[in-house]
Amino acid sequence: VQLVESGGGLVQDGGSLRLSCFASGFPGDDYVIGWFRQAPGKEREGVACFSFINSSPHYSDSAEGRFTISGDKVKKTAYLQLNNLQPEDTGLYYCAAENTDRWFAMSSVRSPWEFEYTYWGQGTQVTVSS
């Protein structure tokens, strides 16, 4: 399994970006992709995740209604639309992937932002200038 993120960049306060995470190696739609971010000097936090098997999104509080996750089953790509970006959104944005069964089993007992996904991408940098 390989995950490749793209779409990061430098934007001004209030701007938008669309991040992409291409997942190769999973059979069919049997996976969940999560987006996480890590700001300089801070711990990694979950943002959103998308289950491809039933096309259901899940959001953490940090998404704050400004971010939208979606997925394209044919392209095996998850997207994270970031709107009204603020300087505090600056950080390295990672996508991670997990087998659907394991994801649902783990998230039944823990927050989906608190367990370690099996597969991780290298990250794409988002920088928001004020």
Coordinates of N, CA and C in Angstrom, one line a residue:
V1 N 0.8 -1.2 0.0 CA 0.0 0.0 0.0 C 0.9 1.2 0.0
Q2 N 0.5 2.2 -0.8 CA 1.2 3.5 -0.9 C 0.2 4.6 -0.8
L3 N 0.6 5.6 -0.1 CA -0.2 6.8 -0.1 C 0.6 8.0 -0.5
V4 N 0.0 8.8 -1.4 CA 0.7 10.0 -1.9 C -0.2 11.2 -1.8
E5 N 0.3 12.1 -1.0 CA -0.5 13.4 -0.8 C 0.0 14.4 -1.8
S6 N -0.9 15.3 -2.1 CA -0.6 16.5 -3.0 C -1.5 17.6 -2.7
G7 N -1.2 18.8 -3.2 CA -2.2 19.9 -3.1 C -1.8 21.0 -2.0
G8 N -0.8 20.7 -1.2 CA -0.4 21.7 -0.2 C 0.2 22.9 -0.9
G9 N 0.4 24.0 -0.1 CA 1.0 25.2 -0.7 C 0.9 26.3 0.3
L10 N 1.2 27.5 -0.2 CA 1.2 28.7 0.5 C 0.0 29.5 0.1
V11 N -0.9 29.9 1.1 CA -2.1 30.7 0.8 C -2.2 31.8 1.8
Q12 N -3.0 32.8 1.5 CA -3.2 33.9 2.4 C -4.4 33.5 3.3
D13 N -4.4 34.2 4.4 CA -5.5 34.1 5.4 C -6.8 34.2 4.7
G14 N -7.7 33.2 4.9 CA -9.0 33.2 4.3 C -9.1 32.4 3.0
G15 N -7.9 32.0 2.5 CA -7.8 31.2 1.3 C -8.2 29.8 1.4
S16 N -8.2 29.1 0.3 CA -8.6 27.7 0.2 C -7.5 26.8 -0.5
L17 N -7.5 25.6 -0.1 CA -6.7 24.6 -0.8 C -7.5 23.3 -0.8
R18 N -7.1 22.4 -1.8 CA -7.7 21.1 -1.9 C -6.6 20.1 -1.9
L19 N -6.5 19.3 -0.8 CA -5.5 18.3 -0.7 C -6.0 17.0 -1.3
S20 N -5.1 16.2 -1.8 CA -5.5 14.9 -2.4 C -4.6 13.8 -1.8
C21 N -5.2 12.6 -1.6 CA -4.4 11.5 -1.1 C -4.8 10.3 -2.0
F22 N -3.8 9.9 -2.8 CA -4.0 8.7 -3.7 C -3.5 7.5 -3.0
A23 N -4.4 6.5 -2.9 CA -4.1 5.2 -2.2 C -4.0 4.1 -3.2
S24 N -2.9 3.5 -3.3 CA -2.7 2.3 -4.2 C -2.4 1.1 -3.3
G25 N -3.0 0.0 -3.8 CA -2.7 -1.3 -3.1 C -3.8 -1.9 -2.3
F26 N -4.8 -1.1 -2.0 CA -6.0 -1.7 -1.3 C -6.9 -2.4 -2.2
P27 N -7.4 -3.6 -1.8 CA -8.4 -4.2 -2.7 C -9.7 -3.6 -2.6
G28 N -10.3 -3.3 -3.8 CA -11.7 -2.7 -3.8 C -11.8 -1.4 -3.0
D29 N -12.9 -1.3 -2.2 CA -13.2 -0.1 -1.4 C -12.9 -0.4 0.0
D30 N -12.2 -1.4 0.4 CA -12.1 -1.9 1.8 C -11.0 -1.1 2.6
Y31 N -11.2 0.3 2.6 CA -10.3 1.0 3.4 C -10.9 2.4 3.8
V32 N -10.3 2.9 4.8 CA -10.7 4.2 5.4 C -9.4 5.1 5.3
I33 N -9.6 6.3 4.8 CA -8.5 7.3 4.7 C -8.8 8.4 5.7
G34 N -7.8 8.7 6.5 CA -7.9 9.8 7.5 C -6.9 10.9 7.1
W35 N -7.3 12.1 7.4 CA -6.3 13.2 7.3 C -6.0 13.7 8.7
F36 N -4.7 13.9 8.9 CA -4.2 14.4 10.1 C -3.3 15.6 9.8
R37 N -3.0 16.4 10.8 CA -2.1 17.5 10.6 C -1.2 17.7 11.9
Q38 N 0.0 18.3 11.6 CA 0.9 18.6 12.7 C 1.5 19.9 12.5
A39 N 1.2 20.8 13.4 CA 1.8 22.2 13.4 C 3.1 22.1 14.1
P40 N 4.0 23.1 13.8 CA 5.3 23.1 14.4 C 5.2 23.2 15.9
G41 N 5.9 22.3 16.6 CA 5.9 22.3 18.1 C 4.6 21.7 18.7
K42 N 3.7 21.2 17.9 CA 2.5 20.6 18.5 C 2.3 19.2 18.1
E43 N 1.5 18.5 18.8 CA 1.2 17.1 18.6 C 0.3 17.0 17.3
R44 N 0.4 15.8 16.7 CA -0.4 15.5 15.6 C -1.9 15.5 16.0
E45 N -2.8 16.0 15.1 CA -4.2 15.9 15.5 C -5.0 15.4 14.2
G46 N -6.1 14.7 14.5 CA -6.9 14.2 13.4 C -7.8 15.4 12.9
V47 N -8.1 15.3 11.6 CA -9.0 16.3 11.0 C -10.3 15.7 10.5
A48 N -10.1 14.7 9.7 CA -11.3 14.1 9.1 C -10.9 12.7 8.5
C49 N -11.9 11.8 8.3 CA -11.6 10.6 7.7 C -12.8 10.2 6.8
F50 N -12.6 9.3 5.9 CA -13.6 8.9 4.9 C -13.5 7.4 4.7
S51 N -14.7 6.8 4.9 CA -14.8 5.3 4.6 C -15.3 5.1 3.2
F52 N -14.5 4.5 2.4 CA -14.8 4.2 1.0 C -15.9 3.2 0.8
I53 N -16.0 2.3 1.8 CA -16.9 1.2 1.6 C -18.4 1.7 1.7
N54 N -18.6 2.7 2.4 CA -20.0 3.2 2.5 C -20.0 4.8 2.3
S55 N -18.9 5.3 1.8 CA -18.8 6.7 1.5 C -19.2 7.6 2.6
S56 N -18.9 7.3 3.8 CA -19.2 8.1 5.0 C -18.1 8.9 5.5
P57 N -18.3 10.2 5.7 CA -17.2 11.1 6.3 C -17.4 11.2 7.8
H58 N -16.3 11.5 8.4 CA -16.2 11.7 9.9 C -15.3 12.9 10.1
Y59 N -15.7 13.8 11.0 CA -14.9 15.0 11.3 C -14.5 15.1 12.8
S60 N -13.3 15.6 13.0 CA -13.0 16.0 14.3 C -13.4 17.4 14.6
D61 N -13.3 17.8 15.8 CA -13.6 19.2 16.2 C -12.7 20.2 15.4
S62 N -11.5 19.8 15.1 CA -10.5 20.7 14.5 C -11.0 21.1 13.1
A63 N -11.9 20.3 12.5 CA -12.4 20.6 11.1 C -13.2 21.8 11.1
E64 N -13.9 22.1 12.3 CA -14.6 23.3 12.6 C -15.6 23.8 11.5
G65 N -16.1 22.8 10.7 CA -17.0 23.2 9.7 C -16.4 23.9 8.5
R66 N -15.1 24.1 8.5 CA -14.4 24.7 7.3 C -13.8 23.7 6.4
F67 N -13.7 22.5 6.8 CA -13.0 21.5 6.0 C -14.0 20.4 5.6
T68 N -13.9 19.9 4.4 CA -14.8 18.9 3.8 C -14.0 17.7 3.2
I69 N -14.3 16.5 3.7 CA -13.6 15.4 3.1 C -14.5 14.6 2.1
S70 N -13.9 14.1 1.1 CA -14.7 13.3 0.1 C -13.8 12.3 -0.5
G71 N -14.4 11.4 -1.3 CA -13.5 10.3 -1.8 C -14.0 9.9 -3.2
D72 N -13.1 9.5 -4.1 CA -13.5 9.1 -5.4 C -13.0 7.6 -5.5
K73 N -14.0 6.7 -5.5 CA -13.6 5.3 -5.5 C -12.9 4.8 -6.8
V74 N -13.2 5.4 -7.9 CA -12.5 5.0 -9.1 C -11.1 5.5 -9.1
K75 N -10.9 6.7 -8.7 CA -9.5 7.2 -8.6 C -8.8 6.8 -7.4
K76 N -9.4 6.1 -6.4 CA -8.8 5.7 -5.2 C -8.1 6.9 -4.5
T77 N -8.9 8.0 -4.5 CA -8.3 9.2 -3.9 C -9.3 9.8 -3.0
A78 N -8.8 10.3 -1.8 CA -9.5 11.1 -0.9 C -9.1 12.5 -1.0
Y79 N -10.1 13.4 -0.8 CA -9.8 14.8 -0.9 C -10.1 15.5 0.4
L80 N -9.4 16.5 0.7 CA -9.7 17.3 1.8 C -9.7 18.8 1.4
Q81 N -10.9 19.3 1.3 CA -11.1 20.7 0.9 C -11.0 21.6 2.2
L82 N -10.1 22.5 2.1 CA -9.8 23.4 3.2 C -10.2 24.8 2.8
N83 N -11.2 25.3 3.5 CA -11.7 26.7 3.2 C -11.5 27.6 4.4
N84 N -11.5 28.9 4.1 CA -11.3 29.9 5.1 C -10.1 29.6 6.0
L85 N -9.0 29.3 5.4 CA -7.8 28.9 6.1 C -7.3 30.1 7.0
Q86 N -6.8 29.7 8.1 CA -6.2 30.7 9.1 C -4.8 30.3 9.4
P87 N -4.0 31.3 9.8 CA -2.6 31.0 10.1 C -2.4 29.8 11.0
E88 N -3.3 29.6 12.0 CA -3.2 28.4 12.9 C -3.4 27.1 12.2
D89 N -3.9 27.1 10.9 CA -4.0 25.9 10.2 C -2.7 25.4 9.5
T90 N -1.7 26.2 9.7 CA -0.4 25.9 9.1 C 0.2 24.6 9.7
G91 N 0.7 23.8 8.8 CA 1.3 22.5 9.3 C 1.5 21.5 8.2
L92 N 2.0 20.4 8.6 CA 2.2 19.3 7.7 C 0.9 18.4 7.7
Y93 N 0.3 18.2 6.6 CA -1.0 17.4 6.5 C -0.6 16.1 6.0
Y94 N -1.0 15.1 6.8 CA -0.7 13.7 6.4 C -2.1 13.0 6.1
C95 N -2.0 12.0 5.1 CA -3.1 11.1 5.1 C -2.6 9.7 5.5
A96 N -3.6 9.0 6.1 CA -3.3 7.7 6.6 C -4.4 6.7 6.2
A97 N -4.1 5.5 6.1 CA -5.2 4.5 5.6 C -5.2 3.3 6.5
E98 N -6.4 2.7 6.6 CA -6.6 1.6 7.4 C -7.6 0.7 6.8
N99 N -7.4 -0.6 7.0 CA -8.5 -1.6 6.5 C -9.8 -1.3 7.2
T100 N -10.9 -1.4 6.5 CA -12.2 -1.0 7.0 C -12.5 -1.7 8.3
D101 N -12.4 -3.1 8.3 CA -12.8 -3.8 9.5 C -12.0 -3.4 10.7
R102 N -10.7 -3.2 10.5 CA -9.9 -2.8 11.7 C -10.3 -1.4 12.1
W103 N -10.5 -0.5 11.2 CA -10.9 0.9 11.5 C -12.2 0.9 12.3
F104 N -13.2 0.1 11.9 CA -14.5 0.1 12.6 C -14.3 -0.5 14.0
A105 N -13.5 -1.6 14.1 CA -13.2 -2.2 15.3 C -12.5 -1.3 16.3
M106 N -11.5 -0.6 15.8 CA -10.8 0.3 16.7 C -11.6 1.5 17.1
S107 N -12.3 2.1 16.2 CA -13.1 3.3 16.4 C -14.3 3.0 17.3
S108 N -14.7 1.7 17.5 CA -15.8 1.4 18.4 C -15.3 1.6 19.9
V109 N -14.0 1.5 20.1 CA -13.6 1.7 21.5 C -12.7 2.9 21.7
R110 N -12.2 3.5 20.6 CA -11.4 4.7 20.8 C -11.8 5.7 19.7
S111 N -11.4 6.9 20.0 CA -11.6 8.0 19.0 C -10.8 7.6 17.7
P112 N -11.4 7.8 16.5 CA -10.7 7.5 15.3 C -9.4 8.4 15.1
W113 N -9.2 9.4 16.0 CA -8.0 10.2 15.9 C -7.0 9.7 16.9
E114 N -7.3 8.7 17.6 CA -6.3 8.3 18.7 C -5.7 7.0 18.5
F115 N -6.0 6.2 17.4 CA -5.3 5.0 17.2 C -4.4 5.1 16.0
E116 N -3.4 4.2 15.9 CA -2.4 4.3 14.9 C -2.8 3.6 13.7
Y117 N -3.0 4.4 12.6 CA -3.3 3.8 11.3 C -2.1 3.0 10.8
T118 N -2.4 2.0 10.0 CA -1.3 1.1 9.5 C -0.4 1.8 8.5
Y119 N -1.0 2.6 7.6 CA -0.3 3.1 6.4 C -0.3 4.7 6.5
W120 N 0.8 5.3 6.2 CA 0.9 6.7 6.3 C 1.6 7.3 5.0
G121 N 1.2 8.5 4.6 CA 1.9 9.2 3.5 C 3.0 10.0 4.1
Q122 N 3.7 10.7 3.2 CA 4.8 11.6 3.6 C 4.4 13.0 4.0
G123 N 3.2 13.3 3.7 CA 2.7 14.6 4.1 C 2.8 15.7 3.0
T124 N 2.0 16.7 3.1 CA 2.0 17.8 2.2 C 1.9 19.1 3.1
Q125 N 2.8 20.1 2.9 CA 2.8 21.3 3.7 C 1.8 22.3 3.3
V126 N 1.1 22.8 4.3 CA 0.1 23.9 4.2 C 0.6 25.0 5.0
T127 N 0.8 26.2 4.4 CA 1.3 27.4 5.1 C 0.3 28.5 4.8
V128 N -0.2 29.1 5.8 CA -1.2 30.2 5.7 C -0.6 31.4 6.2
S129 N -0.5 32.4 5.4 CA 0.2 33.7 5.8 C -0.9 34.7 6.2
S130 N -0.6 35.5 7.2 CA -1.5 36.5 7.7 C -1.4 37.8 7.0

